[in-house]
mmCIF file with all atom_site columns, C-alpha atoms in Angstrom:
data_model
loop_
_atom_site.group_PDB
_atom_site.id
_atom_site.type_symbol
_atom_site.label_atom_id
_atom_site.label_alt_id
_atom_site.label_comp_id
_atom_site.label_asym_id
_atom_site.label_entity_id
_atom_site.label_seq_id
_atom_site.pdbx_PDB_ins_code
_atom_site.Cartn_x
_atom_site.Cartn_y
_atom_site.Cartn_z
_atom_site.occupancy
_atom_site.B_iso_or_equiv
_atom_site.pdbx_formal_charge
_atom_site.auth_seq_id
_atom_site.auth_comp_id
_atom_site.auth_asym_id
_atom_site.auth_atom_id
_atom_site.pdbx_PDB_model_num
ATOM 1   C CA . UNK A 1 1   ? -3.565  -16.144 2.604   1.00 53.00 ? 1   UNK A CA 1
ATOM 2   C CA . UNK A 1 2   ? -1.384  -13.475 1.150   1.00 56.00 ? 2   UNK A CA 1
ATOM 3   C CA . UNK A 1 3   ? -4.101  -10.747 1.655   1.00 65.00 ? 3   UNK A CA 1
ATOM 4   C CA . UNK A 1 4   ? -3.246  -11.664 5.174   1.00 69.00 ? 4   UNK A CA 1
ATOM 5   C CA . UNK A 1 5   ? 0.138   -9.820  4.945   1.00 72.00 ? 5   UNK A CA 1
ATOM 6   C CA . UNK A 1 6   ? -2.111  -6.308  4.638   1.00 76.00 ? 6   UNK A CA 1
ATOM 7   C CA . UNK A 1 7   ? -3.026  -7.233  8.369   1.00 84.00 ? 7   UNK A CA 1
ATOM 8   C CA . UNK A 1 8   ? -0.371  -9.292  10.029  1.00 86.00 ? 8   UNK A CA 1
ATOM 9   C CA . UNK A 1 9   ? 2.445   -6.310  8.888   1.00 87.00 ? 9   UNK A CA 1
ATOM 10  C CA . UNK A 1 10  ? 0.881   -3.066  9.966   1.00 88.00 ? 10  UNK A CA 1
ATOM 11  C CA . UNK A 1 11  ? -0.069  -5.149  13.136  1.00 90.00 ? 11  UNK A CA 1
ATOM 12  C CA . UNK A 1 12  ? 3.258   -6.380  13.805  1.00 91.00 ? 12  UNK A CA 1
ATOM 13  C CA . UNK A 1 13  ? 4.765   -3.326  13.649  1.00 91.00 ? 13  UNK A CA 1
ATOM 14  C CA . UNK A 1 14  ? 1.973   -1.217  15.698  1.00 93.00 ? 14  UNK A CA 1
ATOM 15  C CA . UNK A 1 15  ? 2.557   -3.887  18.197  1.00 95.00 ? 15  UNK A CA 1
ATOM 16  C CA . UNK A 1 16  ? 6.051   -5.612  18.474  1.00 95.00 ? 16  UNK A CA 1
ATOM 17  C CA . UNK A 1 17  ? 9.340   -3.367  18.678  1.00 95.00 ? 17  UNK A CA 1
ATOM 18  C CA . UNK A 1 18  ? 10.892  -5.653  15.413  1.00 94.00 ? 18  UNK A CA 1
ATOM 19  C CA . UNK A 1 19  ? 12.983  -3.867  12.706  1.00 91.00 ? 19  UNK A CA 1
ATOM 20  C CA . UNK A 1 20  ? 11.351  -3.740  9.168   1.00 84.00 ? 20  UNK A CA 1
ATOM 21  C CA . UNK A 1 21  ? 13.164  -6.521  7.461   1.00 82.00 ? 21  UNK A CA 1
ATOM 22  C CA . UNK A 1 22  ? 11.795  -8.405  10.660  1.00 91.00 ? 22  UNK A CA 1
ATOM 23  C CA . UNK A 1 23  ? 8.355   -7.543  10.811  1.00 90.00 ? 23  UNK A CA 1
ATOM 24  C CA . UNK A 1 24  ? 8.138   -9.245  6.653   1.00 84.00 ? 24  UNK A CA 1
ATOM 25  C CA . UNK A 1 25  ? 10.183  -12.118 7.224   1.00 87.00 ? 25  UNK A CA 1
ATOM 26  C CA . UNK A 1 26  ? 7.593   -12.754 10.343  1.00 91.00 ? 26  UNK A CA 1
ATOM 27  C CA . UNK A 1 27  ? 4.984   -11.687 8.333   1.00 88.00 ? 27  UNK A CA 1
ATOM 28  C CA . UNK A 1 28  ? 5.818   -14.385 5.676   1.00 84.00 ? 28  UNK A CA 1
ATOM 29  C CA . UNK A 1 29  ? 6.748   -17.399 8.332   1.00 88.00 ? 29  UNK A CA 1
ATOM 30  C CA . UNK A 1 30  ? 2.895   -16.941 9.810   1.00 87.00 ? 30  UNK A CA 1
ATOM 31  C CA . UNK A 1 31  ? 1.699   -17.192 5.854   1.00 84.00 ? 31  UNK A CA 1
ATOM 32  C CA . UNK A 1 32  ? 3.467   -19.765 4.546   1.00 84.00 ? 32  UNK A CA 1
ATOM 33  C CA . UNK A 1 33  ? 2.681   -21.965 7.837   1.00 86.00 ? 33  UNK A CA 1
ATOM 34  C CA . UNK A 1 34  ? -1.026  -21.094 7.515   1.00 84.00 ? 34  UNK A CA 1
ATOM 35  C CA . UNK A 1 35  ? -1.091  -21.831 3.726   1.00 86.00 ? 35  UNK A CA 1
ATOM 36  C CA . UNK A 1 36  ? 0.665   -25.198 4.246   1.00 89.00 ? 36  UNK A CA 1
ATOM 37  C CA . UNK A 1 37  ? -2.297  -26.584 5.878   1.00 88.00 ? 37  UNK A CA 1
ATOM 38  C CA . UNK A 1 38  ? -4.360  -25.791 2.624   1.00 89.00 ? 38  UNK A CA 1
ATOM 39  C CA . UNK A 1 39  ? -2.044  -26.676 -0.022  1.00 91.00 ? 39  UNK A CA 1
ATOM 40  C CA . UNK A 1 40  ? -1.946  -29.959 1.777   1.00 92.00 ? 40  UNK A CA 1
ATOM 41  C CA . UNK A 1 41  ? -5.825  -30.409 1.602   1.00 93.00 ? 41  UNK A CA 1
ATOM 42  C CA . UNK A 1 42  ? -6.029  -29.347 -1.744  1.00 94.00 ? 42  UNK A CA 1
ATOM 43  C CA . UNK A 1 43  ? -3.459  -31.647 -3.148  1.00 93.00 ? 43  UNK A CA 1
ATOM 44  C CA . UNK A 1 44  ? -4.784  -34.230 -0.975  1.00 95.00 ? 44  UNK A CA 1
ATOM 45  C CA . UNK A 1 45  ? -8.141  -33.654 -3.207  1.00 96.00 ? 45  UNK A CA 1
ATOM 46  C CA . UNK A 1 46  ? -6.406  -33.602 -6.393  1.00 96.00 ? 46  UNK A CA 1
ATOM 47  C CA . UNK A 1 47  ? -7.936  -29.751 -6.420  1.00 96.00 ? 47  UNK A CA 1
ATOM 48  C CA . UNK A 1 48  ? -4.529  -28.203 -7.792  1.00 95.00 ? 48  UNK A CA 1
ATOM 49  C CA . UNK A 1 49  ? -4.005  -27.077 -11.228 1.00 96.00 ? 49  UNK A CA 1
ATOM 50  C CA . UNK A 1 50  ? -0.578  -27.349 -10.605 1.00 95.00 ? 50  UNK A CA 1
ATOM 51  C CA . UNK A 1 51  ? 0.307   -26.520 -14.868 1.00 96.00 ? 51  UNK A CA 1
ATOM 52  C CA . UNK A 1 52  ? -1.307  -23.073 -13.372 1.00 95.00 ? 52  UNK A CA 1
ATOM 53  C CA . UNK A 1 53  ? 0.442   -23.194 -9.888  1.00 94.00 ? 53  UNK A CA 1
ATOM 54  C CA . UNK A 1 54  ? 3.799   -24.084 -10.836 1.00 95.00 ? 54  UNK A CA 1
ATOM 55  C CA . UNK A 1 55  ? 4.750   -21.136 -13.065 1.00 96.00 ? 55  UNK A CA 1
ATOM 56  C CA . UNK A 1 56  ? 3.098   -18.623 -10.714 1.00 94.00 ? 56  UNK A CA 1
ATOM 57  C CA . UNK A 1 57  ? 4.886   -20.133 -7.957  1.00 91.00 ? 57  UNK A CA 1
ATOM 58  C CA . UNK A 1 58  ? 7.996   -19.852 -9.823  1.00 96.00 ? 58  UNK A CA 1
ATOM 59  C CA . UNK A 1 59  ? 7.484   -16.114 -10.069 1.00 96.00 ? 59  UNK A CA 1
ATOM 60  C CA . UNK A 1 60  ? 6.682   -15.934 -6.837  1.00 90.00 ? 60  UNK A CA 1
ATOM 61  C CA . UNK A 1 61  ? 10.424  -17.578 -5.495  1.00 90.00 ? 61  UNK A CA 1
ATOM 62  C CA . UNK A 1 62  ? 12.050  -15.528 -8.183  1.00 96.00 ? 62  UNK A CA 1
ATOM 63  C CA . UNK A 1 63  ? 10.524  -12.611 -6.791  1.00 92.00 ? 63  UNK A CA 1
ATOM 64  C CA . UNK A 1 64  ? 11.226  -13.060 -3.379  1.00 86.00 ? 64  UNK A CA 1
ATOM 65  C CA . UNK A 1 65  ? 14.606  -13.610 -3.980  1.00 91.00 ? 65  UNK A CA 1
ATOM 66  C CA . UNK A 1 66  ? 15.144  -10.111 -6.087  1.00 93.00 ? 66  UNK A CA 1
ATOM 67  C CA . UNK A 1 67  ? 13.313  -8.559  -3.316  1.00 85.00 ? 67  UNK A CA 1
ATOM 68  C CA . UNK A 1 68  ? 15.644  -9.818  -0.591  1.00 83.00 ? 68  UNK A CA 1
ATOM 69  C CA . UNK A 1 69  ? 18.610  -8.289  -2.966  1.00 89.00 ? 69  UNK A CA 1
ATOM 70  C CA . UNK A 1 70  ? 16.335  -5.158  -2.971  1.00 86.00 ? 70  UNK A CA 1
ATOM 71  C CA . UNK A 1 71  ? 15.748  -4.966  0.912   1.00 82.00 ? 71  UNK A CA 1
ATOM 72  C CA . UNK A 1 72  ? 19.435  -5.532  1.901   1.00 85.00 ? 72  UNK A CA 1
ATOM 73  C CA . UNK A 1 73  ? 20.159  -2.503  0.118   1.00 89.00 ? 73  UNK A CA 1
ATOM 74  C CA . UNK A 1 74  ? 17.091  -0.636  1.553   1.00 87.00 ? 74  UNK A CA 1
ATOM 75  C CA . UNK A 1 75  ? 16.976  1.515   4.897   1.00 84.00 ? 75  UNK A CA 1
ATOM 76  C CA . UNK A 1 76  ? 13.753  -0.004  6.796   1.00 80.00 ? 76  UNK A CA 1
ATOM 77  C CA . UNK A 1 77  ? 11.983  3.601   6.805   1.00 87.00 ? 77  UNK A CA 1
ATOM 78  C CA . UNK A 1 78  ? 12.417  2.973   2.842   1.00 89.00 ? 78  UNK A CA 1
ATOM 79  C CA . UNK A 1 79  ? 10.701  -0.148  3.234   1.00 84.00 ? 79  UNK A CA 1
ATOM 80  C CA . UNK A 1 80  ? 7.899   0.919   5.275   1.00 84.00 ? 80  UNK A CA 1
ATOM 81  C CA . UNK A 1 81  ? 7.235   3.713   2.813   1.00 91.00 ? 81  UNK A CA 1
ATOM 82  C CA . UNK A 1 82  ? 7.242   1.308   0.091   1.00 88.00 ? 82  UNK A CA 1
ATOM 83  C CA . UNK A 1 83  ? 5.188   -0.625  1.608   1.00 84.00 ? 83  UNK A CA 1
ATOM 84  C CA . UNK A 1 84  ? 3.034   2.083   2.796   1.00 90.00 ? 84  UNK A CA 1
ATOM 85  C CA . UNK A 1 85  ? 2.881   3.271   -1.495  1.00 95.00 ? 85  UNK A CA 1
ATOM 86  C CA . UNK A 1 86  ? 2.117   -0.473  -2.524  1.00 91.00 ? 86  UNK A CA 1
ATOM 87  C CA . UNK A 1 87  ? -0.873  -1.068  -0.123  1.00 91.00 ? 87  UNK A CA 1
ATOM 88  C CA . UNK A 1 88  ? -2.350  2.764   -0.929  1.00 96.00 ? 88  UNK A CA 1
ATOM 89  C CA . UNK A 1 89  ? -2.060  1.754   -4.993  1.00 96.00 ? 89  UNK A CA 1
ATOM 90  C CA . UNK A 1 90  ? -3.571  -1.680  -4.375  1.00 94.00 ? 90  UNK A CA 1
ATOM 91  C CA . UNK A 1 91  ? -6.417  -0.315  -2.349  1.00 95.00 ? 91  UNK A CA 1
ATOM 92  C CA . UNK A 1 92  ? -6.908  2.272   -5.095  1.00 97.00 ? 92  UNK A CA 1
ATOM 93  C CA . UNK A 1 93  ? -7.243  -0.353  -7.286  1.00 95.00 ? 93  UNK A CA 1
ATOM 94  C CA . UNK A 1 94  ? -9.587  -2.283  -5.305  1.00 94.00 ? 94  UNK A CA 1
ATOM 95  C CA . UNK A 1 95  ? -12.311 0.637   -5.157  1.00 96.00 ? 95  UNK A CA 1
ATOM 96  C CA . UNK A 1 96  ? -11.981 1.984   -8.498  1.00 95.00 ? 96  UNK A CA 1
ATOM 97  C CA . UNK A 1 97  ? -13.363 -1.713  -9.355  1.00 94.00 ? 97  UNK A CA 1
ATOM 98  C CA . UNK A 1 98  ? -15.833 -1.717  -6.849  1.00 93.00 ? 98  UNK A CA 1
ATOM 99  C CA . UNK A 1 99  ? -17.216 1.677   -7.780  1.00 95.00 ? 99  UNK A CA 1
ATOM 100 C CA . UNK A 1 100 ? -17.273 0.538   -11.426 1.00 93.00 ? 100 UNK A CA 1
ATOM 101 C CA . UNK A 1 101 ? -14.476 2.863   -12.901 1.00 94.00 ? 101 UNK A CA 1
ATOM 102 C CA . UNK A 1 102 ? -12.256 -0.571  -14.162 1.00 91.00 ? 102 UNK A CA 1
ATOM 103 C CA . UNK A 1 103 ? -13.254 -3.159  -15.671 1.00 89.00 ? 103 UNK A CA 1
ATOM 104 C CA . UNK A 1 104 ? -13.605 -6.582  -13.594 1.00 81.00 ? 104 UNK A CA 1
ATOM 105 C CA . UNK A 1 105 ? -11.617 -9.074  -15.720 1.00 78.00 ? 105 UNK A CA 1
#
């Protein structure tokens, strides 16, 4: 899934010699092609709320587009320290709810 992007980027660019704005757009063709596959089985099982996953999939195109405004005007050592900040604040996050300090909603 998404999460997936916390691997495939650092891994990408560790390993391949592509620019920044690469290394995401690669890093979101090899999502959305593995999340196909199980959007299809779930709406094949009727298993989408889709009066849930329309509006958060509405965000998430209206994001991606201010973010490809944002990125064109971005240096790609910008971007990797932004990204760098972004995965450091979510993984904060992530253990100050597993050691209890936030609530679990």
């Amino acid at each position: 899934g998404v999460g997936g992007g916390f691997v495939i980027v650092p891994a990408l660019t560790r390993f391949t010699e592509l620019s920044a704005r690469s290394v995401v757009a690669t890093s979101l063709a090899v999502i959305a092609l593995a999340s196909l596959g199980g959007v299809g089985a779930a709406a094949w099982h009727g298993t989408i709320a889709w009066d849930i996953a329309l509006p958060f999939a509405i965000g998430s195109v209206s994001a991606s587009l201010l973010a490809r405004l944002i990125a064109a005007r971005v240096a790609g050592p910008r971007l990797q320290q932004g990204f760098a900040i972004v995965s450091a604040c979510v993984a904060m996050l992530l253990l100050a709810r597993g050691l209890g300090w936030l609530p679990v909603r």
